[in-house]
Short mmCIF file of C-alpha atoms in Angstrom, two decimals:
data_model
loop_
_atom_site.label_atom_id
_atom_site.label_comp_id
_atom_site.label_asym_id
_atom_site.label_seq_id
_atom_site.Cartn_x
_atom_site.Cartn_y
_atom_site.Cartn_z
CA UNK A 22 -55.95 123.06 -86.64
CA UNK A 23 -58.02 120.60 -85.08
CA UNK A 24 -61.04 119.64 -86.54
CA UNK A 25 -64.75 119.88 -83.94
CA UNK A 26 -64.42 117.10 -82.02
CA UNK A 27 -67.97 114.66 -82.32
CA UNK A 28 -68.78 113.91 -78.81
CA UNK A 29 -71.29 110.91 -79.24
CA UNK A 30 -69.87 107.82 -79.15
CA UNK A 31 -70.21 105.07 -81.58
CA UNK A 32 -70.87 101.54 -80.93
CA UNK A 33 -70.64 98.45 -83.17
CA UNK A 34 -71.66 95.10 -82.10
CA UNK A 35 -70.42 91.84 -84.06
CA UNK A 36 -69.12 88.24 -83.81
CA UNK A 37 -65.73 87.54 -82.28
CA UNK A 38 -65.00 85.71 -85.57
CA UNK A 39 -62.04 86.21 -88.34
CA UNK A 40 -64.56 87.20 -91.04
CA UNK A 41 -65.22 90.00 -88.63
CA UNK A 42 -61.30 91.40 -88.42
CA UNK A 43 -61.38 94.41 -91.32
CA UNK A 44 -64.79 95.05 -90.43
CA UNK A 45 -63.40 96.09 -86.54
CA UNK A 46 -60.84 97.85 -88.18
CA UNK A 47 -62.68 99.93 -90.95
CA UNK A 48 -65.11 100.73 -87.78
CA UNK A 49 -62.11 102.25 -85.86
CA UNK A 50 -60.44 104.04 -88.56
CA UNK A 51 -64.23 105.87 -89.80
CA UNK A 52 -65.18 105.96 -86.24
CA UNK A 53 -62.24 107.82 -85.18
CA UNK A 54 -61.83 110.38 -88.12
CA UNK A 55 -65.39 111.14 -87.40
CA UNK A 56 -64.63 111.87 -83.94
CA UNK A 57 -62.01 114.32 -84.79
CA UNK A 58 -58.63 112.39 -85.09
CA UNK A 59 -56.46 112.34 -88.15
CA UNK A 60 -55.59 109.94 -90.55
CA UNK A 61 -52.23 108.70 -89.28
CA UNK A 62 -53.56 108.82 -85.73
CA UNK A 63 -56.73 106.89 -86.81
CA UNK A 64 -54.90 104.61 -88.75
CA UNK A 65 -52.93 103.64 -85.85
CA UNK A 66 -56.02 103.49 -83.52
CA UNK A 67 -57.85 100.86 -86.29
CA UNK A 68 -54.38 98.81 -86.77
CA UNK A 69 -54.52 98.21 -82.93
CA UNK A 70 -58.41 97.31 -82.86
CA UNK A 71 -57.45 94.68 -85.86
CA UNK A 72 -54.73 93.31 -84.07
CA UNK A 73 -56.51 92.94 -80.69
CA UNK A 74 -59.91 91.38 -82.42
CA UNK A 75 -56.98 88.53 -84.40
CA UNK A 76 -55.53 87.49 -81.50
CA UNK A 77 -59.25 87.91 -79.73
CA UNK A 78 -61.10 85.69 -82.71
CA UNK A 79 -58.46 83.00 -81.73
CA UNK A 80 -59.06 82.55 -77.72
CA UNK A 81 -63.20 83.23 -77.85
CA UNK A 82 -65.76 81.15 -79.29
CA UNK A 83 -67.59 81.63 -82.22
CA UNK A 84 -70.42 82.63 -81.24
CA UNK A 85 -69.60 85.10 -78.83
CA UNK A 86 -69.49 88.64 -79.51
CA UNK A 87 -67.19 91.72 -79.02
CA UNK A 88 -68.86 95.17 -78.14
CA UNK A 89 -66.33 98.65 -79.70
CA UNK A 90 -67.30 101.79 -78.80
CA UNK A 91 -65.44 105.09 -80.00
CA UNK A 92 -65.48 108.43 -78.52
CA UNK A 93 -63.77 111.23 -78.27
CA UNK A 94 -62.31 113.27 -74.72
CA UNK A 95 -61.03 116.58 -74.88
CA UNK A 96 -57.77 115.68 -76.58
CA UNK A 97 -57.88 112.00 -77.20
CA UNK A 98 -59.95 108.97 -79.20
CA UNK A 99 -60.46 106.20 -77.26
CA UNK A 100 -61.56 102.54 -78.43
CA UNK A 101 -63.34 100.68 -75.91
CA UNK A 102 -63.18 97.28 -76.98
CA UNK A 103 -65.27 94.23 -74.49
CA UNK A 104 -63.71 91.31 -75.00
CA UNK A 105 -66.40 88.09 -74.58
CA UNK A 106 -63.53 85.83 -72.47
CA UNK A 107 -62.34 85.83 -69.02
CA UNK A 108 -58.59 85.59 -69.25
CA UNK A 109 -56.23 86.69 -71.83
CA UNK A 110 -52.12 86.62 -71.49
CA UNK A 111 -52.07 90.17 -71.97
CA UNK A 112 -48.34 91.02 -71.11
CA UNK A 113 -46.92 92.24 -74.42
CA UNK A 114 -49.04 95.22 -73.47
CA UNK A 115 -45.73 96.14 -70.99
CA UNK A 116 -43.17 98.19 -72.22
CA UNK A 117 -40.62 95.41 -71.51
CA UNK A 118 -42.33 93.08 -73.80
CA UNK A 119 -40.85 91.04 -76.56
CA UNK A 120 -42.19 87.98 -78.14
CA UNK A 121 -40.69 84.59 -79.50
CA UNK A 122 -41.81 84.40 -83.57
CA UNK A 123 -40.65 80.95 -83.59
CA UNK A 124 -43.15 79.24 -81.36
CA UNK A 125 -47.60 79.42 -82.29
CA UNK A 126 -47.63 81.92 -78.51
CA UNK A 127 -44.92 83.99 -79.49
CA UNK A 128 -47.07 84.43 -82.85
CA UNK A 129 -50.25 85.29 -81.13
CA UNK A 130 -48.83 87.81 -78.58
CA UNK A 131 -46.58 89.77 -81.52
CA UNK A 132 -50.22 91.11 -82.44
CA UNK A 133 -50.83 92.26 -78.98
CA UNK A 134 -47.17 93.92 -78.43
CA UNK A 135 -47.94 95.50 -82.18
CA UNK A 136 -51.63 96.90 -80.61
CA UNK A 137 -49.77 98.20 -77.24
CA UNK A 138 -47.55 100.48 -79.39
CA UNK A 139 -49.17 101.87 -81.58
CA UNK A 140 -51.58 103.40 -78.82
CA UNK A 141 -50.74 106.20 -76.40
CA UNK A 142 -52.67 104.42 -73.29
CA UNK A 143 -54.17 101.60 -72.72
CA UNK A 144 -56.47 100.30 -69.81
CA UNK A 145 -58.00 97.11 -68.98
CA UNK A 146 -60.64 96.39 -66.58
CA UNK A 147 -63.43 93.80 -65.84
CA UNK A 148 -66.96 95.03 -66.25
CA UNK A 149 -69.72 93.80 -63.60
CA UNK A 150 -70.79 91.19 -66.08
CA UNK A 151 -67.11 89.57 -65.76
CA UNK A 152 -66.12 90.79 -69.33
CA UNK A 153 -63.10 92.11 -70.00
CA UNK A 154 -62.80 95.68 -71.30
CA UNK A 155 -59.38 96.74 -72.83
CA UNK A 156 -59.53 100.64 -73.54
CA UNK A 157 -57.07 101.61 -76.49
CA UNK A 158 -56.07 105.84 -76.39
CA UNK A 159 -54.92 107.81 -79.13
CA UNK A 160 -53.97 111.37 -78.33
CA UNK A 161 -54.35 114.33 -80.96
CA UNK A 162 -51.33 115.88 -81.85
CA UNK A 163 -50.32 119.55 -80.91
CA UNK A 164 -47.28 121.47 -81.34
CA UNK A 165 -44.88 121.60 -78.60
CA UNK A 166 -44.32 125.66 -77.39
CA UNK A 167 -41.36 127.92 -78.22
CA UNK A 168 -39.44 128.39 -75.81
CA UNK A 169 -36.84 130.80 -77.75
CA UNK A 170 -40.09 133.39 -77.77
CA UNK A 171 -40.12 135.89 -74.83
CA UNK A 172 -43.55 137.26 -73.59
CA UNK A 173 -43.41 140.53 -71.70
CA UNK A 174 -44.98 140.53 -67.83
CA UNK A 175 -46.01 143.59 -67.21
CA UNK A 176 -45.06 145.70 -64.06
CA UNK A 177 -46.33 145.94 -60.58
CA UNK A 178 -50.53 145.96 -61.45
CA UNK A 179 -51.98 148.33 -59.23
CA UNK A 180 -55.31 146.87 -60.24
CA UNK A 181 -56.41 143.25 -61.31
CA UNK A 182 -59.60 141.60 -62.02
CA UNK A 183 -59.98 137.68 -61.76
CA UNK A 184 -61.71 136.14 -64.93
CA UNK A 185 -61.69 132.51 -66.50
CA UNK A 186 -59.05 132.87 -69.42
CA UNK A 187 -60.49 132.14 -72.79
CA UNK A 188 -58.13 130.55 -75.72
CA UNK A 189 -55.80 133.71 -76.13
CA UNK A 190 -55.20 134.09 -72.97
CA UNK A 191 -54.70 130.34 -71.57
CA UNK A 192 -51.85 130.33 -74.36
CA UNK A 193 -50.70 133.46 -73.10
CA UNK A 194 -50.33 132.57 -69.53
CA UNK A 195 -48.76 129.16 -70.99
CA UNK A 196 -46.23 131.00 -72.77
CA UNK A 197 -45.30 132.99 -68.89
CA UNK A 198 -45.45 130.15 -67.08
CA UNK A 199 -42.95 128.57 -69.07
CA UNK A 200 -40.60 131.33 -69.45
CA UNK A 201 -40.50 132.41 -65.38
CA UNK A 202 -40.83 128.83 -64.65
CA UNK A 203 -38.72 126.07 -63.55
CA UNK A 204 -39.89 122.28 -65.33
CA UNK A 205 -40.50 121.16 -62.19
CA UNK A 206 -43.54 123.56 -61.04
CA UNK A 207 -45.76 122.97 -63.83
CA UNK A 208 -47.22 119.57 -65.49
CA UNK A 209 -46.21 118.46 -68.96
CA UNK A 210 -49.52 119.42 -70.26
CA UNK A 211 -48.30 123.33 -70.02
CA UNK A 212 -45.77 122.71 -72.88
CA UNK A 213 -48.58 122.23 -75.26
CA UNK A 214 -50.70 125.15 -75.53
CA UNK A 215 -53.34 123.73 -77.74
CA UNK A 216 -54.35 120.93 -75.54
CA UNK A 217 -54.47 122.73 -72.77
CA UNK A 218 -56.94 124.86 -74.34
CA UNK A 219 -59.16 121.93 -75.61
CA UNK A 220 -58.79 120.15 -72.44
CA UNK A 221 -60.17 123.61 -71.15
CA UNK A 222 -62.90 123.74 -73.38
CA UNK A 223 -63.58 119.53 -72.56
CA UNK A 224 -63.54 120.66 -68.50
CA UNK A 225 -60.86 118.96 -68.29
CA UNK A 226 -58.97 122.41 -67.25
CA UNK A 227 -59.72 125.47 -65.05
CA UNK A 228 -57.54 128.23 -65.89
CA UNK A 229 -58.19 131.75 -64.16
CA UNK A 230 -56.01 134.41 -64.74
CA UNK A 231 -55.59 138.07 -63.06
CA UNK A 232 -55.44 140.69 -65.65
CA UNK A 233 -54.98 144.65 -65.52
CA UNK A 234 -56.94 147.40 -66.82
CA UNK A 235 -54.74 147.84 -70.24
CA UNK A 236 -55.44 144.00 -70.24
CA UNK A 237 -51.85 143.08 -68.73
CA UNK A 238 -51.73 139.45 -67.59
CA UNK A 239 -50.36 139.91 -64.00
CA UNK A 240 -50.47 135.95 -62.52
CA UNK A 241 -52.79 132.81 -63.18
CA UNK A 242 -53.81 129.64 -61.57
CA UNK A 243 -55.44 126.06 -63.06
CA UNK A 244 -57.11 123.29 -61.51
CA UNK A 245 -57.97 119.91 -63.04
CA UNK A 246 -59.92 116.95 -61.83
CA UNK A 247 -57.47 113.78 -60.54
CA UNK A 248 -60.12 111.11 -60.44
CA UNK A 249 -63.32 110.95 -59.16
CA UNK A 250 -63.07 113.01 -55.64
CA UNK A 251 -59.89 114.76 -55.90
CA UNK A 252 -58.62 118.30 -57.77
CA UNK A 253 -54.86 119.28 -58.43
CA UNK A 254 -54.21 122.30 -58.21
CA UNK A 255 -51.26 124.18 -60.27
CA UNK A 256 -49.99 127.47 -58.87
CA UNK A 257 -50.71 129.80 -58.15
CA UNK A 258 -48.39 131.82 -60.78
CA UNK A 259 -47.28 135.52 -60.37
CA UNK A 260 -45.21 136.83 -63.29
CA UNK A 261 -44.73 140.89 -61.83
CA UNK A 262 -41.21 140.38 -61.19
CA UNK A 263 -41.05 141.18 -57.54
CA UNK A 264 -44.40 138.88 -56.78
CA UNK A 265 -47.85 140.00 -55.74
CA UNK A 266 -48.71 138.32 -52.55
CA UNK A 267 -52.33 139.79 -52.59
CA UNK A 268 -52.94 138.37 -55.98
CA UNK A 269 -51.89 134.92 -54.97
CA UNK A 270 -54.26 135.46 -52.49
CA UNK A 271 -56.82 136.61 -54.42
CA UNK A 272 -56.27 133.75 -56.86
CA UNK A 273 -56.38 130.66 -54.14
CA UNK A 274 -59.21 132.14 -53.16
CA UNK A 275 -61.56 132.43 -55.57
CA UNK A 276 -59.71 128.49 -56.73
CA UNK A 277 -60.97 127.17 -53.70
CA UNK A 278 -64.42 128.62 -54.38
CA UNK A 279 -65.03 126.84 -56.82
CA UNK A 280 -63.92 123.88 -56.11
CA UNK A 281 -65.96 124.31 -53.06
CA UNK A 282 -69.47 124.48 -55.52
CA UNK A 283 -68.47 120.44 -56.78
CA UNK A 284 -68.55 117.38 -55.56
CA UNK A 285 -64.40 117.15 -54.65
CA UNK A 286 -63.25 116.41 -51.30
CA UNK A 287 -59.78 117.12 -51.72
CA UNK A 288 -57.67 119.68 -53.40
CA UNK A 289 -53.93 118.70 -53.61
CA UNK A 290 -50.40 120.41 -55.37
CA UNK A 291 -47.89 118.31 -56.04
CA UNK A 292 -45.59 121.22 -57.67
CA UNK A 293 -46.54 124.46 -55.25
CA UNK A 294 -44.71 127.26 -56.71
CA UNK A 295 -43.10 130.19 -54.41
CA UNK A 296 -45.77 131.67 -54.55
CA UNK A 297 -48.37 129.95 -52.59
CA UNK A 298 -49.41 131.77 -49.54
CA UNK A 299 -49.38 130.59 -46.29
CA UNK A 300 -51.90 129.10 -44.65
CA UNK A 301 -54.13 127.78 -47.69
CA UNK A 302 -52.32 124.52 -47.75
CA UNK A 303 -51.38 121.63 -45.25
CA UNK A 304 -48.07 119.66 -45.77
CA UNK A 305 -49.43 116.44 -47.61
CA UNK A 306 -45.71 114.56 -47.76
CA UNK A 307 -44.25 113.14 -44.14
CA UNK A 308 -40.70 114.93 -43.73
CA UNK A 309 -37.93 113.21 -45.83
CA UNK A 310 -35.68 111.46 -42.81
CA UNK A 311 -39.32 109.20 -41.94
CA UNK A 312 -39.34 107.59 -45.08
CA UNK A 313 -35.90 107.33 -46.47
CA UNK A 314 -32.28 108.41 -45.96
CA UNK A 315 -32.26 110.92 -48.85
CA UNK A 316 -32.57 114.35 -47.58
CA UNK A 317 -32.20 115.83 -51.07
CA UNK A 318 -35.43 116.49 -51.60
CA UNK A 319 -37.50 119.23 -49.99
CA UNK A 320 -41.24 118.72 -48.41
CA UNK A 321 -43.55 119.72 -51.29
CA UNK A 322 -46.70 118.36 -51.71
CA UNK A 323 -49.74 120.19 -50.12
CA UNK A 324 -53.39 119.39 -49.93
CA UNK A 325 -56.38 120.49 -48.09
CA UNK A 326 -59.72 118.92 -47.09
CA UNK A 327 -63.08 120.24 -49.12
CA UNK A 328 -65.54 118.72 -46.74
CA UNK A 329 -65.22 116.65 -43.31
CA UNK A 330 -63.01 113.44 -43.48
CA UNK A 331 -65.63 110.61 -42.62
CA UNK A 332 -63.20 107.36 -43.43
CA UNK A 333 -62.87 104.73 -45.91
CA UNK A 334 -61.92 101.09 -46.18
CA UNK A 335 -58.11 101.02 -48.09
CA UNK A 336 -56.34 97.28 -48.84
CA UNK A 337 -52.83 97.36 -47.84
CA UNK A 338 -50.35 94.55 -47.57
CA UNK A 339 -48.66 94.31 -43.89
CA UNK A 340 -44.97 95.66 -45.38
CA UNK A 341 -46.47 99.19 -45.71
CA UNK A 342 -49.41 99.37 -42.87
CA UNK A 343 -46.84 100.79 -40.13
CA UNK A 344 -46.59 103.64 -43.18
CA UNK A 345 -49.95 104.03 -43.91
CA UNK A 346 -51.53 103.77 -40.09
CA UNK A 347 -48.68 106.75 -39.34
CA UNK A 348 -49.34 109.11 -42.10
CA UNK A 349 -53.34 108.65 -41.68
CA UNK A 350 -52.50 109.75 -37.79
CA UNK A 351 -50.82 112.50 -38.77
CA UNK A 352 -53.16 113.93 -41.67
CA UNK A 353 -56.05 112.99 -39.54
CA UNK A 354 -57.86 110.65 -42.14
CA UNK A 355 -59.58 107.83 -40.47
CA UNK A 356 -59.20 104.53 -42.14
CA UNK A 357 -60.39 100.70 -41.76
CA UNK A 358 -56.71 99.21 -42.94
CA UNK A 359 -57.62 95.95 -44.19
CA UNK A 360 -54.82 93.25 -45.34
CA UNK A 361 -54.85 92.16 -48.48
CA UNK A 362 -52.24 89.26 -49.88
CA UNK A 363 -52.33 85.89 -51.59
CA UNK A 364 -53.92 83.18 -49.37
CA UNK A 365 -52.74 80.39 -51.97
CA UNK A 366 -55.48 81.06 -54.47
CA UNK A 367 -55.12 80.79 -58.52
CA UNK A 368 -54.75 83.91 -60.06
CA UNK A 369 -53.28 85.40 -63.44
CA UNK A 370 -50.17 84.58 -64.98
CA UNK A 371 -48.84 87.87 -66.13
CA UNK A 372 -49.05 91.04 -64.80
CA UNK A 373 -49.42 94.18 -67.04
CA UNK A 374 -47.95 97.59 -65.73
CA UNK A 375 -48.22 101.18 -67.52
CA UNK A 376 -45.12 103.64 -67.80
CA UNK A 377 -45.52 107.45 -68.36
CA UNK A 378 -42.35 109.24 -68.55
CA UNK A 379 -41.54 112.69 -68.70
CA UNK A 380 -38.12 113.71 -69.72
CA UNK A 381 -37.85 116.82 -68.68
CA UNK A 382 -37.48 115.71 -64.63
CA UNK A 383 -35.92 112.40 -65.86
CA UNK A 384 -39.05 110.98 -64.10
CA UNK A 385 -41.27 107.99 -65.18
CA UNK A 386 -44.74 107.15 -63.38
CA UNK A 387 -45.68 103.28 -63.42
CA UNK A 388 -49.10 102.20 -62.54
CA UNK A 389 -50.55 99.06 -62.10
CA UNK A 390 -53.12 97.91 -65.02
CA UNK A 391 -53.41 94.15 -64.31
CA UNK A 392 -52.42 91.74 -61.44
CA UNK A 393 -50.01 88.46 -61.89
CA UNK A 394 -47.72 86.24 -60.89
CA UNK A 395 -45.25 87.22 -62.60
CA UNK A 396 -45.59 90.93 -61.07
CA UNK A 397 -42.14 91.38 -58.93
CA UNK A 398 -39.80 90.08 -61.77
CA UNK A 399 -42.31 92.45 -63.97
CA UNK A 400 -41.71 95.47 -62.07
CA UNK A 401 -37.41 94.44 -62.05
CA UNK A 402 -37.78 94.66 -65.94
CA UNK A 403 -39.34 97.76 -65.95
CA UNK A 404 -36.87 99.47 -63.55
CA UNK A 405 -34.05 97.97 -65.69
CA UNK A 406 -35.33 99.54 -68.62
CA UNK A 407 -36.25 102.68 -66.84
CA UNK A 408 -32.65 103.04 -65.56
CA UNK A 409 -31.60 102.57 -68.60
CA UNK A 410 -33.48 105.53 -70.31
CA UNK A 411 -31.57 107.30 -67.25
CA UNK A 412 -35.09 108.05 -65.68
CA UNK A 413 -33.74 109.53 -62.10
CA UNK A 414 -36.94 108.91 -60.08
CA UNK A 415 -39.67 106.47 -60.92
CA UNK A 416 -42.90 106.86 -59.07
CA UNK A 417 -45.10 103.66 -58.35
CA UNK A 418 -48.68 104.86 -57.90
CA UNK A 419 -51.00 101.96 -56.07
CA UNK A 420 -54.57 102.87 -55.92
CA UNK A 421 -55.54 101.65 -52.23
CA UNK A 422 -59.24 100.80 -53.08
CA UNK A 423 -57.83 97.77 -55.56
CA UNK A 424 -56.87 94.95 -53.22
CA UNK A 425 -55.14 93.42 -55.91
CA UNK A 426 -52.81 96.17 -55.97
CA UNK A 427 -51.05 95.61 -52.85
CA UNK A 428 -49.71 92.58 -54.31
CA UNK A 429 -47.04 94.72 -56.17
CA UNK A 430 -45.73 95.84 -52.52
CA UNK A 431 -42.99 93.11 -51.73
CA UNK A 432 -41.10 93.57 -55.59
CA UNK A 433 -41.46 97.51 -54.84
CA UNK A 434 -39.68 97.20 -51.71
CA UNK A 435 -37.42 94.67 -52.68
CA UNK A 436 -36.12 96.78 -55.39
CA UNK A 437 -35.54 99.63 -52.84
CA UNK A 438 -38.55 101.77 -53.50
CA UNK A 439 -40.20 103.10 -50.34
CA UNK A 440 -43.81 105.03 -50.04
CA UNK A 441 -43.34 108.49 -49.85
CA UNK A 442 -46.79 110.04 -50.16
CA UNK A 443 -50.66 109.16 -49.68
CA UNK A 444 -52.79 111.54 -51.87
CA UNK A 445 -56.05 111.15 -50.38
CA UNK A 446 -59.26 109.96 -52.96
CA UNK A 447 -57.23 110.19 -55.88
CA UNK A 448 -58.29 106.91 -57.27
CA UNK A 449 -61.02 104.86 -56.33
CA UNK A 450 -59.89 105.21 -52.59
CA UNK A 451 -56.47 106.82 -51.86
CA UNK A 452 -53.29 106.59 -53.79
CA UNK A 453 -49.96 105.34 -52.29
CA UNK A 454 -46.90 106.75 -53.79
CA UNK A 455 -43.75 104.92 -54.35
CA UNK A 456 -40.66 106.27 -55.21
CA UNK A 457 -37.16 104.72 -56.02
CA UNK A 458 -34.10 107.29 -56.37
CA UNK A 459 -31.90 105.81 -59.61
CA UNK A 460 -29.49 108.72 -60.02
CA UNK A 461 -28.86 108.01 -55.82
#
């Protein structure tokens, strides 16, 4: 079981300076056992910090200083570490990375590519002070579900009441949802029961379930934040064996009502199930033969609009604006399209790109963490390794509200990926989704 998580984060404040290294590390490792991880979690998280502050005590002067702070989300400890320099060659932080041990660069970056794997995430971003700030993640660890367990849906409930399921019953409706099923209508999150019940206790989940007088669990639905403006929805899910249209209903419903009481202007489901009613929904994803030759896949996503669209500035690069100016006709989104490409000025060296990969669909998600020049022969490397781990899809999500971003667009294309989807304020403007069929 895991231990009360410690929500207060803790900060430590010292010279970027050798003499300093165990000391970052010792931080990390107490900071995060306080916080709730364990030991060989923490001990990962701390091995990271030290290698990241080495290879950090070697680029910055002495008498600058590096700013950690630890805290803990609803099922991870994170190490926020602001680094007192303006450029670092951070590329052994891809998955592709490997590293020369017999030249003095090769040295410094094995310390890096050692910090990028023993971490479950990573991000990096500049602060408004021009700092960077390289975010290392360590995820708890819960039990995966049993599938070889059958849980018992009940009947046809002539009565149902609507409540926000506590832990019992969020592991409960986990258990149905993965038994009645398919992989593909429900996130990976759903196979661990555990963290979806801390990430329900964090906010990080709403899970509302319908249950019967006798306290039968009839059908559920959950909702989670996706960014700053945007919900995903999951569901709705009926388990009576011949459906329950009026309890779908009656779920959406009271779904939508709350998300109605926050601050989202979106709600979007990328995995509707069968039994999403009519009418609640709008198609989100253009119809298969305007964006690529492969039919195989039907129209899926669905969204609809909390409050009144009033437009947004997104940075696109001219391959993709015929796309984008399209789709925003046709979902009714008004949007200031601005280009954004490389006029000739200096920029980074290496780009750094994140992969998350879920086996079950033989699907893997890259996102872009840092720019580069480097970033179309970065983005080949991934997709040879990705093909390689016989990934079938692989998803390229480009936040539009990063102008940087839309540099990636020419290797993307290039390598035969082609956007398939916008989902509207799901990062700090809307996302662009790009897919490239492997298994085709």
């Amino acid at each position: 079981m895991t231990p009360k998580k410690e929500n207060r984060p803790i900060v430590m404040n010292m010279p970027a300076a050798e003499a300093f290294i165990s000391l970052a590390a010792a931080f990390v490792n107490h900071a995060a056992k306080g916080l709730g991880l364990d030991e060989e979690g923490a001990d990962a998280l701390s091995l990271a910090t030290e290698e990241v502050i080495a290879y950090l005590a070697r680029m910055a002067h002495a008498e600058q200083d590096v700013d950690i702070r630890c805290s803990a989300g609803s099922c991870f400890i994170e190490a926020k570490i602001s680094l007192p320099v303006r450029e670092l060659q951070l590329h052994a932080f891809n998955m592709t990375a490997t590293v020369n041990a017999d030249d003095d660069a090769g040295l410094d970056q094995m310390g890096l590519l050692i910090a990028s794997r023993m971490t479950d995430r990573f991000h990096i971003a500049r602060s408004a002070g021009q700092r960077l700030v390289l975010t290392l993640v360590k995820e708890f660890q819960y039990p995966e579900i049993k599938r070889d367990t059958s849980s018992q849906a009940p009947g046809k409930l002539g009565q149902y009441a609507l409540q926000a399921a506590d832990a019992a019953h969020i592991k409960w409706f986990l258990r149905l949802v993965n038994q009645y099923y398919p992989d593909a209508l429900f996130p990976l999150d759903f196979r661990y029961p555990g963290k979806v019940v801390d990430m329900a206790a964090g906010g990080d989940y709403q899970i509302l379930t319908a249950n019967g007088p006798a306290g039968e669990l009839g059908g559920g639905i959950a909702w989670r934040w996706e960014g700053r403006k945007t919900v995903e929805l999951y569901g709705p899910y009926i388990f009576q064996e011949h459906g329950d249209p009026q309890m779908a209903c009656d779920l959406m419903d009271m779904c939508i009502g709350h998300v109605a009481r926050t601050s989202a202007l979106t709600l979007i489901n990328r995995m509707p199930t069968p039994d999403l009613p009519e009418g609640y929904l709008e198609a989100l994803e253009p119809k298969r033969d305007k964006i690529s030759t492969d039919d195989s896949d039907p129209v899926r996503a669905r969204f609809r609009m909390m409050v009144e669209e009033t437009g947004e500035v997104v940075w696109a690069h001219p391959d993709v604006v015929d796309f984008l100016q399209s789709e925003y006709r046709r979902l009714v989104f008004p949007r200031d399209i601005q280009a954004s490409g490389s006029d000739g000025e200096a920029g980074e060296p290496f780009s750094v790109l994140s992969a998350e990969i879920d086996r079950r669909l033989a699907v893997a998600t890259l996102r872009p963490i840092w720019p580069g020049a480097d970033n179309a022969d970065n983005l080949a490397a991934h997709v040879e390794l990705l093909r390689r781990e016989t990934m079938a899809t692989i998803l390229f999500e480009m936040d539009l509200g990063q102008p940087w971003q839309a540099g990636f667009t020419p290797g993307l294309i290039a390598l035969g990926f082609f956007p398939r989807m916008i989902l509207p304020h799901a990062g700090s403007a809307d996302l662009l989704i790009f897919q490239l069929r492997t298994d085709a």
